[in-house]
mmCIF file of C-alpha atoms in Angstrom:
data_model
loop_
_atom_site.group_PDB
_atom_site.id
_atom_site.type_symbol
_atom_site.label_atom_id
_atom_site.label_comp_id
_atom_site.label_asym_id
_atom_site.label_seq_id
_atom_site.Cartn_x
_atom_site.Cartn_y
_atom_site.Cartn_z
ATOM 1 C CA UNK A 1 42.344 -62.616 99.635
ATOM 2 C CA UNK A 2 44.999 -61.568 97.199
ATOM 3 C CA UNK A 3 45.762 -64.099 94.523
ATOM 4 C CA UNK A 4 48.859 -66.083 94.893
ATOM 5 C CA UNK A 5 51.740 -65.691 92.609
ATOM 6 C CA UNK A 6 50.775 -68.855 90.738
ATOM 7 C CA UNK A 7 47.204 -67.710 90.239
ATOM 8 C CA UNK A 8 48.504 -64.386 88.923
ATOM 9 C CA UNK A 9 50.721 -66.179 86.472
ATOM 10 C CA UNK A 10 47.787 -68.200 85.200
ATOM 11 C CA UNK A 11 45.770 -65.093 84.634
ATOM 12 C CA UNK A 12 48.533 -63.442 82.633
ATOM 13 C CA UNK A 13 49.126 -66.562 80.574
ATOM 14 C CA UNK A 14 45.483 -66.853 79.481
ATOM 15 C CA UNK A 15 44.193 -63.374 78.674
ATOM 16 C CA UNK A 16 41.076 -64.719 76.945
ATOM 17 C CA UNK A 17 39.559 -65.561 80.292
ATOM 18 C CA UNK A 18 39.517 -61.912 81.438
ATOM 19 C CA UNK A 19 39.475 -59.776 78.206
ATOM 20 C CA UNK A 20 35.982 -59.154 76.847
ATOM 21 C CA UNK A 21 35.631 -59.951 73.141
ATOM 22 C CA UNK A 22 35.187 -56.805 70.858
ATOM 23 C CA UNK A 23 31.646 -55.896 69.793
ATOM 24 C CA UNK A 24 30.741 -56.326 66.149
ATOM 25 C CA UNK A 25 29.076 -53.394 64.382
ATOM 26 C CA UNK A 26 25.977 -54.340 62.465
ATOM 27 C CA UNK A 27 26.399 -54.104 58.684
ATOM 28 C CA UNK A 28 23.236 -51.966 58.335
ATOM 29 C CA UNK A 29 24.640 -49.377 60.710
ATOM 30 C CA UNK A 30 27.847 -49.184 58.673
ATOM 31 C CA UNK A 31 25.913 -48.815 55.418
ATOM 32 C CA UNK A 32 23.679 -46.153 56.937
ATOM 33 C CA UNK A 33 26.666 -44.209 58.168
ATOM 34 C CA UNK A 34 28.321 -44.476 54.765
ATOM 35 C CA UNK A 35 25.186 -43.229 53.023
ATOM 36 C CA UNK A 36 24.904 -40.346 55.449
ATOM 37 C CA UNK A 37 28.531 -39.488 54.787
ATOM 38 C CA UNK A 38 27.949 -39.435 51.051
ATOM 39 C CA UNK A 39 24.909 -37.190 51.465
ATOM 40 C CA UNK A 40 26.842 -34.777 53.659
ATOM 41 C CA UNK A 41 29.726 -34.768 51.193
ATOM 42 C CA UNK A 42 27.344 -33.968 48.358
ATOM 43 C CA UNK A 43 25.831 -31.075 50.289
ATOM 44 C CA UNK A 44 29.262 -29.718 51.138
ATOM 45 C CA UNK A 45 30.368 -29.777 47.510
ATOM 46 C CA UNK A 46 27.292 -27.768 46.433
ATOM 47 C CA UNK A 47 27.591 -25.000 48.971
ATOM 48 C CA UNK A 48 24.927 -26.512 51.239
ATOM 49 C CA UNK A 49 22.243 -26.843 48.531
ATOM 50 C CA UNK A 50 20.339 -30.044 48.000
ATOM 51 C CA UNK A 51 21.095 -32.072 44.917
ATOM 52 C CA UNK A 52 18.826 -31.311 41.961
ATOM 53 C CA UNK A 53 16.094 -33.848 41.152
ATOM 54 C CA UNK A 54 17.460 -34.368 37.653
ATOM 55 C CA UNK A 55 20.942 -35.231 38.943
ATOM 56 C CA UNK A 56 19.610 -37.478 41.697
ATOM 57 C CA UNK A 57 17.217 -39.301 39.432
ATOM 58 C CA UNK A 58 19.636 -39.807 36.569
ATOM 59 C CA UNK A 59 22.282 -42.498 37.151
ATOM 60 C CA UNK A 60 24.634 -41.019 34.590
ATOM 61 C CA UNK A 61 24.121 -37.419 35.764
ATOM 62 C CA UNK A 62 22.816 -36.310 32.316
ATOM 63 C CA UNK A 63 20.065 -33.707 31.988
ATOM 64 C CA UNK A 64 16.509 -34.647 31.176
ATOM 65 C CA UNK A 65 15.462 -33.811 27.587
ATOM 66 C CA UNK A 66 13.876 -30.359 27.109
ATOM 67 C CA UNK A 67 10.255 -30.416 26.022
ATOM 68 C CA UNK A 68 9.523 -27.857 23.294
ATOM 69 C CA UNK A 69 6.301 -26.721 21.658
ATOM 70 C CA UNK A 70 5.256 -27.349 18.070
ATOM 71 C CA UNK A 71 7.399 -25.808 15.330
ATOM 72 C CA UNK A 72 5.985 -22.605 13.767
ATOM 73 C CA UNK A 73 4.241 -22.981 10.439
ATOM 74 C CA UNK A 74 6.432 -22.081 7.453
ATOM 75 C CA UNK A 75 5.846 -18.656 5.922
ATOM 76 C CA UNK A 76 3.708 -18.573 2.821
ATOM 77 C CA UNK A 77 5.711 -17.564 -0.259
ATOM 78 C CA UNK A 78 5.023 -14.124 -1.721
ATOM 79 C CA UNK A 79 3.031 -13.741 -4.902
ATOM 80 C CA UNK A 80 4.576 -12.025 -7.918
ATOM 81 C CA UNK A 81 2.887 -8.708 -7.102
ATOM 82 C CA UNK A 82 3.838 -8.910 -3.423
ATOM 83 C CA UNK A 83 7.461 -9.627 -4.305
ATOM 84 C CA UNK A 84 7.445 -6.651 -6.689
ATOM 85 C CA UNK A 85 6.095 -4.355 -3.984
ATOM 86 C CA UNK A 86 8.649 -5.671 -1.497
ATOM 87 C CA UNK A 87 11.456 -4.791 -3.905
ATOM 88 C CA UNK A 88 10.081 -1.451 -5.132
ATOM 89 C CA UNK A 89 8.479 0.293 -2.157
ATOM 90 C CA UNK A 90 11.502 0.355 0.214
ATOM 91 C CA UNK A 91 13.697 1.559 -2.658
ATOM 92 C CA UNK A 92 11.648 4.763 -3.012
ATOM 93 C CA UNK A 93 13.358 7.186 -0.644
ATOM 94 C CA UNK A 94 11.148 10.041 -1.880
ATOM 95 C CA UNK A 95 7.535 9.541 -0.797
ATOM 96 C CA UNK A 96 4.385 10.490 -2.683
ATOM 97 C CA UNK A 97 4.235 13.934 -1.061
ATOM 98 C CA UNK A 98 7.761 14.848 -2.128
ATOM 99 C CA UNK A 99 6.940 13.703 -5.642
ATOM 100 C CA UNK A 100 3.708 15.728 -5.657
ATOM 101 C CA UNK A 101 5.509 18.888 -4.543
ATOM 102 C CA UNK A 102 8.131 18.457 -7.230
ATOM 103 C CA UNK A 103 5.534 17.793 -9.930
ATOM 104 C CA UNK A 104 3.201 20.682 -9.072
ATOM 105 C CA UNK A 105 6.180 22.977 -8.651
ATOM 106 C CA UNK A 106 7.275 22.154 -12.185
ATOM 107 C CA UNK A 107 3.934 23.251 -13.713
ATOM 108 C CA UNK A 108 2.912 26.848 -13.128
ATOM 109 C CA UNK A 109 -0.453 26.935 -11.385
ATOM 110 C CA UNK A 110 -0.629 23.153 -11.473
ATOM 111 C CA UNK A 111 -2.590 20.986 -9.044
ATOM 112 C CA UNK A 112 -2.185 17.282 -8.435
ATOM 113 C CA UNK A 113 -4.606 14.924 -10.142
ATOM 114 C CA UNK A 114 -2.688 11.688 -9.653
ATOM 115 C CA UNK A 115 0.630 10.212 -8.558
ATOM 116 C CA UNK A 116 1.736 6.589 -8.737
ATOM 117 C CA UNK A 117 4.909 4.693 -7.853
ATOM 118 C CA UNK A 118 6.298 2.656 -10.750
ATOM 119 C CA UNK A 119 9.507 0.949 -11.773
ATOM 120 C CA UNK A 120 11.787 2.942 -14.083
ATOM 121 C CA UNK A 121 13.375 1.391 -17.194
ATOM 122 C CA UNK A 122 16.653 1.086 -15.273
ATOM 123 C CA UNK A 123 14.902 -0.849 -12.505
ATOM 124 C CA UNK A 124 14.789 1.946 -9.954
ATOM 125 C CA UNK A 125 11.688 3.593 -8.488
ATOM 126 C CA UNK A 126 10.024 6.618 -10.041
ATOM 127 C CA UNK A 127 6.800 8.530 -9.491
ATOM 128 C CA UNK A 128 4.464 9.227 -12.399
ATOM 129 C CA UNK A 129 2.346 12.303 -11.691
ATOM 130 C CA UNK A 130 -0.490 14.006 -13.529
ATOM 131 C CA UNK A 131 -0.834 17.720 -12.898
ATOM 132 C CA UNK A 132 -3.543 19.997 -14.313
ATOM 133 C CA UNK A 133 -3.793 23.748 -14.554
ATOM 134 C CA UNK A 134 -6.923 25.752 -13.772
ATOM 135 C CA UNK A 135 -8.256 25.353 -17.319
ATOM 136 C CA UNK A 136 -7.880 21.568 -17.113
ATOM 137 C CA UNK A 137 -4.770 21.215 -19.245
ATOM 138 C CA UNK A 138 -2.965 18.040 -18.160
ATOM 139 C CA UNK A 139 0.791 17.622 -17.751
ATOM 140 C CA UNK A 140 2.699 14.374 -17.228
ATOM 141 C CA UNK A 141 5.619 14.656 -14.811
ATOM 142 C CA UNK A 142 8.102 11.924 -13.892
ATOM 143 C CA UNK A 143 9.923 12.272 -10.566
ATOM 144 C CA UNK A 144 12.949 10.242 -9.483
ATOM 145 C CA UNK A 145 11.898 7.937 -6.658
ATOM 146 C CA UNK A 146 15.215 8.309 -4.835
ATOM 147 C CA UNK A 147 16.166 11.979 -5.224
ATOM 148 C CA UNK A 148 12.650 13.425 -5.511
ATOM 149 C CA UNK A 149 13.690 15.546 -8.498
ATOM 150 C CA UNK A 150 11.810 15.966 -11.770
ATOM 151 C CA UNK A 151 13.199 13.753 -14.511
ATOM 152 C CA UNK A 152 10.764 14.565 -17.300
ATOM 153 C CA UNK A 153 7.778 16.881 -17.784
ATOM 154 C CA UNK A 154 5.509 17.595 -20.746
ATOM 155 C CA UNK A 155 1.977 18.712 -21.566
ATOM 156 C CA UNK A 156 -0.229 15.896 -22.793
ATOM 157 C CA UNK A 157 -1.033 16.054 -26.495
ATOM 158 C CA UNK A 158 -4.450 15.806 -28.137
ATOM 159 C CA UNK A 159 -6.437 17.109 -25.175
ATOM 160 C CA UNK A 160 -10.018 17.790 -26.191
ATOM 161 C CA UNK A 161 -12.125 20.481 -24.587
ATOM 162 C CA UNK A 162 -14.492 18.047 -22.854
ATOM 163 C CA UNK A 163 -11.661 16.349 -20.988
ATOM 164 C CA UNK A 164 -10.183 19.683 -19.985
ATOM 165 C CA UNK A 165 -13.524 20.930 -18.662
ATOM 166 C CA UNK A 166 -14.016 17.732 -16.687
ATOM 167 C CA UNK A 167 -10.594 17.982 -15.057
ATOM 168 C CA UNK A 168 -11.146 21.639 -14.221
ATOM 169 C CA UNK A 169 -14.523 20.823 -12.632
ATOM 170 C CA UNK A 170 -12.996 18.008 -10.575
ATOM 171 C CA UNK A 171 -10.300 20.267 -9.191
ATOM 172 C CA UNK A 172 -12.894 22.878 -8.192
ATOM 173 C CA UNK A 173 -15.215 20.306 -6.583
ATOM 174 C CA UNK A 174 -12.560 18.497 -4.549
ATOM 175 C CA UNK A 175 -12.687 20.053 -1.077
ATOM 176 C CA UNK A 176 -10.472 17.316 0.366
ATOM 177 C CA UNK A 177 -6.768 17.774 -0.342
ATOM 178 C CA UNK A 178 -4.485 14.941 -1.464
ATOM 179 C CA UNK A 179 -2.745 15.043 1.931
ATOM 180 C CA UNK A 180 -6.049 14.726 3.799
ATOM 181 C CA UNK A 181 -7.030 11.756 1.659
ATOM 182 C CA UNK A 182 -3.687 10.042 2.272
ATOM 183 C CA UNK A 183 -3.925 10.707 6.014
ATOM 184 C CA UNK A 184 -7.411 9.204 6.110
ATOM 185 C CA UNK A 185 -6.223 6.056 4.337
ATOM 186 C CA UNK A 186 -3.104 5.518 6.435
ATOM 187 C CA UNK A 187 -5.158 6.188 9.547
ATOM 188 C CA UNK A 188 -7.148 3.087 8.673
ATOM 189 C CA UNK A 189 -4.117 0.988 7.755
ATOM 190 C CA UNK A 190 -0.482 1.817 8.486
ATOM 191 C CA UNK A 191 1.691 1.584 5.404
ATOM 192 C CA UNK A 192 3.132 3.409 2.395
ATOM 193 C CA UNK A 193 0.974 5.346 -0.059
ATOM 194 C CA UNK A 194 1.857 4.184 -3.568
ATOM 195 C CA UNK A 195 -1.062 5.648 -5.552
ATOM 196 C CA UNK A 196 -3.268 8.689 -5.113
ATOM 197 C CA UNK A 197 -5.712 9.705 -7.836
ATOM 198 C CA UNK A 198 -8.697 12.050 -8.155
ATOM 199 C CA UNK A 199 -11.436 10.315 -10.127
ATOM 200 C CA UNK A 200 -15.113 9.447 -10.270
ATOM 201 C CA UNK A 201 -16.076 6.327 -8.336
ATOM 202 C CA UNK A 202 -17.530 3.334 -10.117
ATOM 203 C CA UNK A 203 -21.251 2.953 -9.533
ATOM 204 C CA UNK A 204 -20.802 -0.839 -9.560
ATOM 205 C CA UNK A 205 -18.761 -0.648 -6.360
ATOM 206 C CA UNK A 206 -21.393 1.401 -4.545
ATOM 207 C CA UNK A 207 -19.710 4.750 -5.054
ATOM 208 C CA UNK A 208 -22.629 6.197 -6.985
ATOM 209 C CA UNK A 209 -20.378 8.130 -9.344
ATOM 210 C CA UNK A 210 -19.013 10.379 -6.582
ATOM 211 C CA UNK A 211 -15.807 12.319 -6.872
ATOM 212 C CA UNK A 212 -13.214 10.434 -4.832
ATOM 213 C CA UNK A 213 -9.558 10.173 -4.047
ATOM 214 C CA UNK A 214 -8.415 6.630 -4.736
ATOM 215 C CA UNK A 215 -5.552 5.782 -2.381
ATOM 216 C CA UNK A 216 -3.417 2.632 -2.437
ATOM 217 C CA UNK A 217 -1.588 1.695 0.774
ATOM 218 C CA UNK A 218 1.032 -1.082 0.863
ATOM 219 C CA UNK A 219 1.619 -2.756 4.223
ATOM 220 C CA UNK A 220 5.223 -3.884 4.892
ATOM 221 C CA UNK A 221 4.356 -6.899 7.050
ATOM 222 C CA UNK A 222 2.633 -8.804 4.218
ATOM 223 C CA UNK A 223 3.150 -6.546 1.143
ATOM 224 C CA UNK A 224 -0.562 -6.523 0.408
ATOM 225 C CA UNK A 225 -2.138 -3.494 -1.258
ATOM 226 C CA UNK A 226 -5.270 -1.933 0.210
ATOM 227 C CA UNK A 227 -7.288 0.457 -1.958
ATOM 228 C CA UNK A 228 -9.469 3.127 -0.362
ATOM 229 C CA UNK A 229 -12.116 5.273 -2.006
ATOM 230 C CA UNK A 230 -12.152 8.526 -0.031
ATOM 231 C CA UNK A 231 -15.010 10.949 -0.655
ATOM 232 C CA UNK A 232 -13.426 14.125 -2.050
ATOM 233 C CA UNK A 233 -16.101 16.214 -0.345
ATOM 234 C CA UNK A 234 -16.015 15.008 3.267
ATOM 235 C CA UNK A 235 -13.206 12.384 3.625
ATOM 236 C CA UNK A 236 -15.685 9.571 4.227
ATOM 237 C CA UNK A 237 -14.344 6.104 3.411
ATOM 238 C CA UNK A 238 -16.662 4.766 0.727
ATOM 239 C CA UNK A 239 -14.797 1.563 -0.051
ATOM 240 C CA UNK A 240 -11.896 -0.531 1.237
ATOM 241 C CA UNK A 241 -10.461 -3.428 -0.741
ATOM 242 C CA UNK A 242 -7.425 -5.580 0.137
ATOM 243 C CA UNK A 243 -5.481 -7.086 -2.755
ATOM 244 C CA UNK A 244 -3.913 -10.322 -1.473
ATOM 245 C CA UNK A 245 -2.312 -11.132 -4.843
#
């Protein structure tokens, strides 16, 4: 039966009787949706990548402190001799071989007995060479350590016959050349040759009085000097000594 006009009016006047009350959304669902929205927004801002652990775990967004290893030990200061080598050796643009060529070329028929890098009176580097002729006469020759040119040359005075004979015998007996001796030494330790001298080894050091080339090599990483006794007959290394001073 259709409702009467009065019943219809009652229904319209009291809508609460027919309208169903709205459903309430649980607070947890709202919070979950909000959290999901934030997560999606974060992913969208980062090109689809997940947030880094450091950013997620740090409320302020600051980076975690970087863990580093122990600090390296401070370098040991150079000794006086090491500091002198560090200043002198790199300044010598002419090496021992250039100095030897200049010195022997200055003395007719001369052969190298010794060459050593020293500091000149003006503070620069210079090579002091000893050159002997076939009869054993000795000449002192100074070579500029930068240009490789002879600065001064003279025959040594007061040379007795015994010394001359000894030098002449040494030159005849030495089958190993200065270059071979230097190559042997630097083959054992890379560095700069600062001294090369033909002499008789000291019996106290186990050399037995043999004829040797004494070669000093300075290493640029620590500026130590290593001395080698090279047998002048067969290039055998008879002695090696490192000067740490």
